[in-house]
C-alpha atoms as an extended CHARMM CRD file, in Angstrom:
* protein
*
       182  EXT
         1         1  UNK       CA             18.4900000000      -97.7500000000        9.6920000000  PROA      1               0.0000000000
         2         2  UNK       CA             16.3160000000      -94.3660000000        9.1680000000  PROA      2               0.0000000000
         3         3  UNK       CA             19.2100000000      -93.0200000000       11.3760000000  PROA      3               0.0000000000
         4         4  UNK       CA             21.7260000000      -93.6080000000        9.4310000000  PROA      4               0.0000000000
         5         5  UNK       CA             20.0510000000      -91.3610000000        6.3160000000  PROA      5               0.0000000000
         6         6  UNK       CA             19.8800000000      -88.8080000000        8.3730000000  PROA      6               0.0000000000
         7         7  UNK       CA             23.5730000000      -87.9680000000        7.6970000000  PROA      7               0.0000000000
         8         8  UNK       CA             22.4050000000      -87.3630000000        3.8770000000  PROA      8               0.0000000000
         9         9  UNK       CA             20.1490000000      -84.2720000000        5.6300000000  PROA      9               0.0000000000
        10        10  UNK       CA             21.6280000000      -83.1920000000        8.0270000000  PROA      10              0.0000000000
        11        11  UNK       CA             23.4740000000      -79.7620000000        8.8790000000  PROA      11              0.0000000000
        12        12  UNK       CA             23.2500000000      -78.7110000000        5.3840000000  PROA      12              0.0000000000
        13        13  UNK       CA             24.0460000000      -76.0490000000        3.1840000000  PROA      13              0.0000000000
        14        14  UNK       CA             27.7340000000      -76.2200000000        4.3140000000  PROA      14              0.0000000000
        15        15  UNK       CA             27.6150000000      -74.4970000000        7.9560000000  PROA      15              0.0000000000
        16        16  UNK       CA             30.2980000000      -75.2560000000        9.8830000000  PROA      16              0.0000000000
        17        17  UNK       CA             29.9900000000      -77.9750000000       11.8000000000  PROA      17              0.0000000000
        18        18  UNK       CA             33.0100000000      -79.1870000000       14.6540000000  PROA      18              0.0000000000
        19        19  UNK       CA             34.2010000000      -82.7850000000       14.7450000000  PROA      19              0.0000000000
        20        20  UNK       CA             32.8550000000      -82.8230000000       18.3180000000  PROA      20              0.0000000000
        21        21  UNK       CA             28.4590000000      -82.0710000000       16.5830000000  PROA      21              0.0000000000
        22        22  UNK       CA             29.6550000000      -84.8430000000       13.6170000000  PROA      22              0.0000000000
        23        23  UNK       CA             30.8040000000      -87.1030000000       16.1710000000  PROA      23              0.0000000000
        24        24  UNK       CA             27.7450000000      -86.5850000000       17.7830000000  PROA      24              0.0000000000
        25        25  UNK       CA             25.7660000000      -87.0500000000       15.3480000000  PROA      25              0.0000000000
        26        26  UNK       CA             26.8480000000      -90.5100000000       14.1160000000  PROA      26              0.0000000000
        27        27  UNK       CA             27.1360000000      -91.8940000000       17.4760000000  PROA      27              0.0000000000
        28        28  UNK       CA             23.5450000000      -90.4810000000       17.3240000000  PROA      28              0.0000000000
        29        29  UNK       CA             23.4040000000      -93.2120000000       14.1080000000  PROA      29              0.0000000000
        30        30  UNK       CA             25.0160000000      -95.7510000000       15.8410000000  PROA      30              0.0000000000
        31        31  UNK       CA             28.5110000000      -94.8840000000       14.8150000000  PROA      31              0.0000000000
        32        32  UNK       CA             30.5950000000      -94.5040000000       18.4590000000  PROA      32              0.0000000000
        33        33  UNK       CA             34.4590000000      -92.9430000000       18.8720000000  PROA      33              0.0000000000
        34        34  UNK       CA             35.6010000000      -96.0540000000       21.3500000000  PROA      34              0.0000000000
        35        35  UNK       CA             36.2340000000      -94.6910000000       24.7820000000  PROA      35              0.0000000000
        36        36  UNK       CA             40.1720000000      -94.9840000000       24.4240000000  PROA      36              0.0000000000
        37        37  UNK       CA             40.1850000000      -92.2570000000       21.6100000000  PROA      37              0.0000000000
        38        38  UNK       CA             38.7580000000      -88.7370000000       21.7520000000  PROA      38              0.0000000000
        39        39  UNK       CA             39.1790000000      -86.0990000000       19.4680000000  PROA      39              0.0000000000
        40        40  UNK       CA             42.5250000000      -84.3990000000       19.9170000000  PROA      40              0.0000000000
        41        41  UNK       CA             43.7730000000      -87.8070000000       18.8270000000  PROA      41              0.0000000000
        42        42  UNK       CA             41.7060000000      -87.0560000000       15.5250000000  PROA      42              0.0000000000
        43        43  UNK       CA             42.9980000000      -83.4610000000       15.6540000000  PROA      43              0.0000000000
        44        44  UNK       CA             46.3970000000      -85.0420000000       15.9980000000  PROA      44              0.0000000000
        45        45  UNK       CA             46.5460000000      -86.8900000000       13.0200000000  PROA      45              0.0000000000
        46        46  UNK       CA             43.9190000000      -84.8010000000       10.9640000000  PROA      46              0.0000000000
        47        47  UNK       CA             44.7510000000      -81.0750000000       11.8130000000  PROA      47              0.0000000000
        48        48  UNK       CA             41.6070000000      -78.8260000000       13.1630000000  PROA      48              0.0000000000
        49        49  UNK       CA             40.7790000000      -76.9200000000       10.6520000000  PROA      49              0.0000000000
        50        50  UNK       CA             40.6710000000      -80.3790000000        7.9690000000  PROA      50              0.0000000000
        51        51  UNK       CA             37.5540000000      -82.0030000000       10.3890000000  PROA      51              0.0000000000
        52        52  UNK       CA             35.8570000000      -79.3980000000       11.0510000000  PROA      52              0.0000000000
        53        53  UNK       CA             35.5930000000      -78.3780000000        7.4460000000  PROA      53              0.0000000000
        54        54  UNK       CA             31.9330000000      -78.7930000000        6.0060000000  PROA      54              0.0000000000
        55        55  UNK       CA             31.0710000000      -82.8790000000        5.5120000000  PROA      55              0.0000000000
        56        56  UNK       CA             30.9230000000      -85.8540000000        6.5290000000  PROA      56              0.0000000000
        57        57  UNK       CA             33.2590000000      -87.5830000000        5.1730000000  PROA      57              0.0000000000
        58        58  UNK       CA             36.7740000000      -86.7270000000        7.4450000000  PROA      58              0.0000000000
        59        59  UNK       CA             34.8970000000      -88.1360000000       10.6260000000  PROA      59              0.0000000000
        60        60  UNK       CA             34.1450000000      -91.4500000000        8.7910000000  PROA      60              0.0000000000
        61        61  UNK       CA             37.4570000000      -91.6950000000        7.5240000000  PROA      61              0.0000000000
        62        62  UNK       CA             38.3500000000      -91.1590000000       11.5280000000  PROA      62              0.0000000000
        63        63  UNK       CA             36.3470000000      -93.5660000000       13.2070000000  PROA      63              0.0000000000
        64        64  UNK       CA             36.4820000000      -96.0320000000       10.2020000000  PROA      64              0.0000000000
        65        65  UNK       CA             40.5370000000      -95.8110000000       10.7820000000  PROA      65              0.0000000000
        66        66  UNK       CA             42.6310000000      -97.6990000000       13.4960000000  PROA      66              0.0000000000
        67        67  UNK       CA             45.1610000000      -95.5620000000       16.0710000000  PROA      67              0.0000000000
        68        68  UNK       CA             48.4410000000      -95.6490000000       14.0400000000  PROA      68              0.0000000000
        69        69  UNK       CA             50.7620000000      -97.7800000000       15.9290000000  PROA      69              0.0000000000
        70        70  UNK       CA             49.9400000000     -100.9010000000       17.5640000000  PROA      70              0.0000000000
        71        71  UNK       CA             48.5410000000     -102.4920000000       18.5210000000  PROA      71              0.0000000000
        72        72  UNK       CA             45.9430000000     -100.6120000000       15.8560000000  PROA      72              0.0000000000
        73        73  UNK       CA             42.6920000000     -101.0000000000       17.4740000000  PROA      73              0.0000000000
        74        74  UNK       CA             39.4890000000      -99.9520000000       15.4280000000  PROA      74              0.0000000000
        75        75  UNK       CA             38.2480000000      -95.9050000000       16.7960000000  PROA      75              0.0000000000
        76        76  UNK       CA             35.1200000000      -97.7630000000       16.0300000000  PROA      76              0.0000000000
        77        77  UNK       CA             33.5830000000     -101.0610000000       16.7960000000  PROA      77              0.0000000000
        78        78  UNK       CA             31.3730000000     -101.0120000000       14.2610000000  PROA      78              0.0000000000
        79        79  UNK       CA             32.7040000000      -98.4990000000       10.9870000000  PROA      79              0.0000000000
        80        80  UNK       CA             35.7430000000      -99.4140000000        9.2170000000  PROA      80              0.0000000000
        81        81  UNK       CA             37.4690000000      -97.2210000000        6.3250000000  PROA      81              0.0000000000
        82        82  UNK       CA             39.1410000000     -100.0950000000        3.8470000000  PROA      82              0.0000000000
        83        83  UNK       CA             41.7710000000      -99.3090000000        1.4210000000  PROA      83              0.0000000000
        84        84  UNK       CA             41.3660000000     -101.6040000000       -1.0930000000  PROA      84              0.0000000000
        85        85  UNK       CA             44.7940000000     -101.5150000000       -2.8800000000  PROA      85              0.0000000000
        86        86  UNK       CA             46.1290000000     -104.3120000000        0.4500000000  PROA      86              0.0000000000
        87        87  UNK       CA             46.5000000000     -107.6000000000       -0.5930000000  PROA      87              0.0000000000
        88        88  UNK       CA             49.5970000000     -108.4800000000        0.2330000000  PROA      88              0.0000000000
        89        89  UNK       CA             50.0420000000     -112.3170000000        0.1890000000  PROA      89              0.0000000000
        90        90  UNK       CA             48.9200000000     -114.7140000000        2.5540000000  PROA      90              0.0000000000
        91        91  UNK       CA             46.9970000000     -113.6970000000        5.6490000000  PROA      91              0.0000000000
        92        92  UNK       CA             45.0140000000     -110.4560000000        3.4600000000  PROA      92              0.0000000000
        93        93  UNK       CA             41.7370000000     -111.9160000000        3.5600000000  PROA      93              0.0000000000
        94        94  UNK       CA             42.2120000000     -113.4330000000        6.8630000000  PROA      94              0.0000000000
        95        95  UNK       CA             42.2300000000     -109.9000000000        7.9120000000  PROA      95              0.0000000000
        96        96  UNK       CA             39.5140000000     -108.4690000000        5.6170000000  PROA      96              0.0000000000
        97        97  UNK       CA             36.9040000000     -111.7640000000        7.1240000000  PROA      97              0.0000000000
        98        98  UNK       CA             38.0430000000     -111.0230000000       11.3690000000  PROA      98              0.0000000000
        99        99  UNK       CA             37.0920000000     -107.1780000000       10.6530000000  PROA      99              0.0000000000
       100       100  UNK       CA             33.9450000000     -108.3340000000        8.8050000000  PROA      100             0.0000000000
       101       101  UNK       CA             32.7170000000     -110.8920000000       11.9290000000  PROA      101             0.0000000000
       102       102  UNK       CA             33.8850000000     -107.8520000000       14.6070000000  PROA      102             0.0000000000
       103       103  UNK       CA             32.0090000000     -105.1300000000       13.0640000000  PROA      103             0.0000000000
       104       104  UNK       CA             28.5010000000     -106.7480000000       13.1360000000  PROA      104             0.0000000000
       105       105  UNK       CA             30.0420000000     -107.2770000000       17.6900000000  PROA      105             0.0000000000
       106       106  UNK       CA             28.8610000000     -111.3630000000       17.0360000000  PROA      106             0.0000000000
       107       107  UNK       CA             25.9910000000     -111.4520000000       14.9510000000  PROA      107             0.0000000000
       108       108  UNK       CA             28.5410000000     -112.6580000000       12.3920000000  PROA      108             0.0000000000
       109       109  UNK       CA             29.9170000000     -115.7980000000       13.6240000000  PROA      109             0.0000000000
       110       110  UNK       CA             33.7930000000     -116.9970000000       11.9610000000  PROA      110             0.0000000000
       111       111  UNK       CA             36.2600000000     -119.3890000000       12.7460000000  PROA      111             0.0000000000
       112       112  UNK       CA             38.7760000000     -121.4100000000       11.7550000000  PROA      112             0.0000000000
       113       113  UNK       CA             40.6980000000     -118.6020000000        8.7410000000  PROA      113             0.0000000000
       114       114  UNK       CA             42.8870000000     -119.3930000000        6.6310000000  PROA      114             0.0000000000
       115       115  UNK       CA             43.4160000000     -117.8260000000        3.4480000000  PROA      115             0.0000000000
       116       116  UNK       CA             46.1310000000     -117.5300000000        0.5840000000  PROA      116             0.0000000000
       117       117  UNK       CA             46.7400000000     -115.4570000000       -2.1510000000  PROA      117             0.0000000000
       118       118  UNK       CA             49.9130000000     -115.0170000000       -4.4170000000  PROA      118             0.0000000000
       119       119  UNK       CA             49.9050000000     -112.1790000000       -6.5490000000  PROA      119             0.0000000000
       120       120  UNK       CA             52.2440000000     -113.1440000000       -8.9610000000  PROA      120             0.0000000000
       121       121  UNK       CA             50.4810000000     -116.7460000000       -9.8910000000  PROA      121             0.0000000000
       122       122  UNK       CA             46.9530000000     -114.9200000000       -9.7610000000  PROA      122             0.0000000000
       123       123  UNK       CA             46.0320000000     -116.8170000000       -6.8770000000  PROA      123             0.0000000000
       124       124  UNK       CA             43.3400000000     -116.2720000000       -4.0830000000  PROA      124             0.0000000000
       125       125  UNK       CA             41.1990000000     -117.9990000000       -1.4780000000  PROA      125             0.0000000000
       126       126  UNK       CA             39.4200000000     -117.0390000000        2.1340000000  PROA      126             0.0000000000
       127       127  UNK       CA             38.1380000000     -120.2740000000        3.8700000000  PROA      127             0.0000000000
       128       128  UNK       CA             37.1350000000     -119.9170000000        7.1210000000  PROA      128             0.0000000000
       129       129  UNK       CA             33.2770000000     -121.7030000000        9.2950000000  PROA      129             0.0000000000
       130       130  UNK       CA             30.1920000000     -119.9030000000        9.7650000000  PROA      130             0.0000000000
       131       131  UNK       CA             27.8440000000     -121.2710000000       11.9050000000  PROA      131             0.0000000000
       132       132  UNK       CA             30.1610000000     -124.6910000000       12.1170000000  PROA      132             0.0000000000
       133       133  UNK       CA             29.7510000000     -125.2990000000        8.1690000000  PROA      133             0.0000000000
       134       134  UNK       CA             32.5120000000     -124.2040000000        6.2140000000  PROA      134             0.0000000000
       135       135  UNK       CA             32.7370000000     -121.1380000000        3.5070000000  PROA      135             0.0000000000
       136       136  UNK       CA             34.9820000000     -121.1310000000        0.7380000000  PROA      136             0.0000000000
       137       137  UNK       CA             35.7020000000     -118.2430000000       -1.2710000000  PROA      137             0.0000000000
       138       138  UNK       CA             37.9270000000     -117.6620000000       -4.6510000000  PROA      138             0.0000000000
       139       139  UNK       CA             39.1310000000     -114.4670000000       -5.1830000000  PROA      139             0.0000000000
       140       140  UNK       CA             40.0470000000     -112.6440000000       -8.2970000000  PROA      140             0.0000000000
       141       141  UNK       CA             43.2890000000     -111.0630000000       -7.8980000000  PROA      141             0.0000000000
       142       142  UNK       CA             44.1110000000     -107.9480000000       -9.9650000000  PROA      142             0.0000000000
       143       143  UNK       CA             48.0220000000     -106.3960000000       -8.6370000000  PROA      143             0.0000000000
       144       144  UNK       CA             47.4390000000     -105.3870000000       -5.2140000000  PROA      144             0.0000000000
       145       145  UNK       CA             43.4920000000     -104.1760000000       -5.0060000000  PROA      145             0.0000000000
       146       146  UNK       CA             41.0650000000     -106.8630000000       -3.1380000000  PROA      146             0.0000000000
       147       147  UNK       CA             38.5150000000     -108.6510000000       -4.7170000000  PROA      147             0.0000000000
       148       148  UNK       CA             35.5740000000     -106.2190000000       -4.5390000000  PROA      148             0.0000000000
       149       149  UNK       CA             33.0120000000     -109.0610000000       -4.4110000000  PROA      149             0.0000000000
       150       150  UNK       CA             34.3560000000     -110.6920000000       -0.7920000000  PROA      150             0.0000000000
       151       151  UNK       CA             32.3540000000     -108.1810000000        0.5720000000  PROA      151             0.0000000000
       152       152  UNK       CA             28.5360000000     -109.3860000000       -0.8930000000  PROA      152             0.0000000000
       153       153  UNK       CA             29.5800000000     -113.1690000000        0.4510000000  PROA      153             0.0000000000
       154       154  UNK       CA             29.5160000000     -111.0150000000        3.5910000000  PROA      154             0.0000000000
       155       155  UNK       CA             26.9440000000     -109.3690000000        3.2900000000  PROA      155             0.0000000000
       156       156  UNK       CA             24.5830000000     -112.4800000000        1.8990000000  PROA      156             0.0000000000
       157       157  UNK       CA             26.1060000000     -114.0520000000        4.5660000000  PROA      157             0.0000000000
       158       158  UNK       CA             25.4230000000     -112.0190000000        8.0410000000  PROA      158             0.0000000000
       159       159  UNK       CA             21.3420000000     -111.6690000000        6.3240000000  PROA      159             0.0000000000
       160       160  UNK       CA             21.4880000000     -115.4540000000        6.5760000000  PROA      160             0.0000000000
       161       161  UNK       CA             22.6690000000     -114.5920000000       10.5440000000  PROA      161             0.0000000000
       162       162  UNK       CA             21.0930000000     -111.6170000000       11.7670000000  PROA      162             0.0000000000
       163       163  UNK       CA             18.5670000000     -110.1910000000        9.0130000000  PROA      163             0.0000000000
       164       164  UNK       CA             18.1150000000     -107.5440000000       11.3880000000  PROA      164             0.0000000000
       165       165  UNK       CA             21.9990000000     -105.9950000000       10.4460000000  PROA      165             0.0000000000
       166       166  UNK       CA             23.3300000000     -104.9750000000        7.3860000000  PROA      166             0.0000000000
       167       167  UNK       CA             26.5770000000     -103.7840000000        5.8330000000  PROA      167             0.0000000000
       168       168  UNK       CA             26.5740000000     -100.3540000000        4.6280000000  PROA      168             0.0000000000
       169       169  UNK       CA             29.4990000000      -98.7550000000        2.3580000000  PROA      169             0.0000000000
       170       170  UNK       CA             30.2610000000      -96.3010000000       -0.0220000000  PROA      170             0.0000000000
       171       171  UNK       CA             31.1710000000      -95.9460000000       -3.4610000000  PROA      171             0.0000000000
       172       172  UNK       CA             34.3020000000      -95.1080000000       -3.3260000000  PROA      172             0.0000000000
       173       173  UNK       CA             37.9230000000      -96.6490000000       -3.8990000000  PROA      173             0.0000000000
       174       174  UNK       CA             38.4840000000      -96.5090000000       -0.6520000000  PROA      174             0.0000000000
       175       175  UNK       CA             35.5270000000      -98.8230000000        1.3510000000  PROA      175             0.0000000000
       176       176  UNK       CA             33.7590000000      -97.4450000000        4.3510000000  PROA      176             0.0000000000
       177       177  UNK       CA             31.6220000000     -100.3650000000        5.3620000000  PROA      177             0.0000000000
       178       178  UNK       CA             28.8790000000      -99.7470000000        8.4390000000  PROA      178             0.0000000000
       179       179  UNK       CA             27.2450000000     -101.9320000000       10.4080000000  PROA      179             0.0000000000
       180       180  UNK       CA             25.5770000000      -99.3970000000       12.5910000000  PROA      180             0.0000000000
       181       181  UNK       CA             24.2380000000     -101.0850000000       15.9020000000  PROA      181             0.0000000000
       182       182  UNK       CA             20.8080000000     -100.1940000000       16.9870000000  PROA      182             0.0000000000
């Protein structure tokens, strides 16, 4: 956790820090670009100038996104840049649950996923098994926005399954969710 908090103080004062240096710092904090991706992939999506601007927000977005074509492989195993305006029907909460479990790299053993999302009828739920026990979550429907309370449920489940890991999120409309390694 201390390494993760180092991001708040590293490279202060607005000095120019390259994306390579940012990625090294983030890797030291447990957030590593998957080996199949490289800086040129990020430059192709965002441009060198934007990536080298001060701050870490765009570096976190880059790490948290997926490749921009099938099979949509995450750039980082344990970081997710998440658009909260994503409810498109059945399968929407299922994808969230599966990615949340993936990010814990085995610490949150979820299986048997089912969900239902009907924006027009204002009904949504998610069901899965965690350590063999059935978990059912009724979700609030607000147009095509995810119910933000869903993430708290995964935080609680992870705390029970592996108290040495935690989810960290930013307070933005789009979310950075992470389970830093280490």
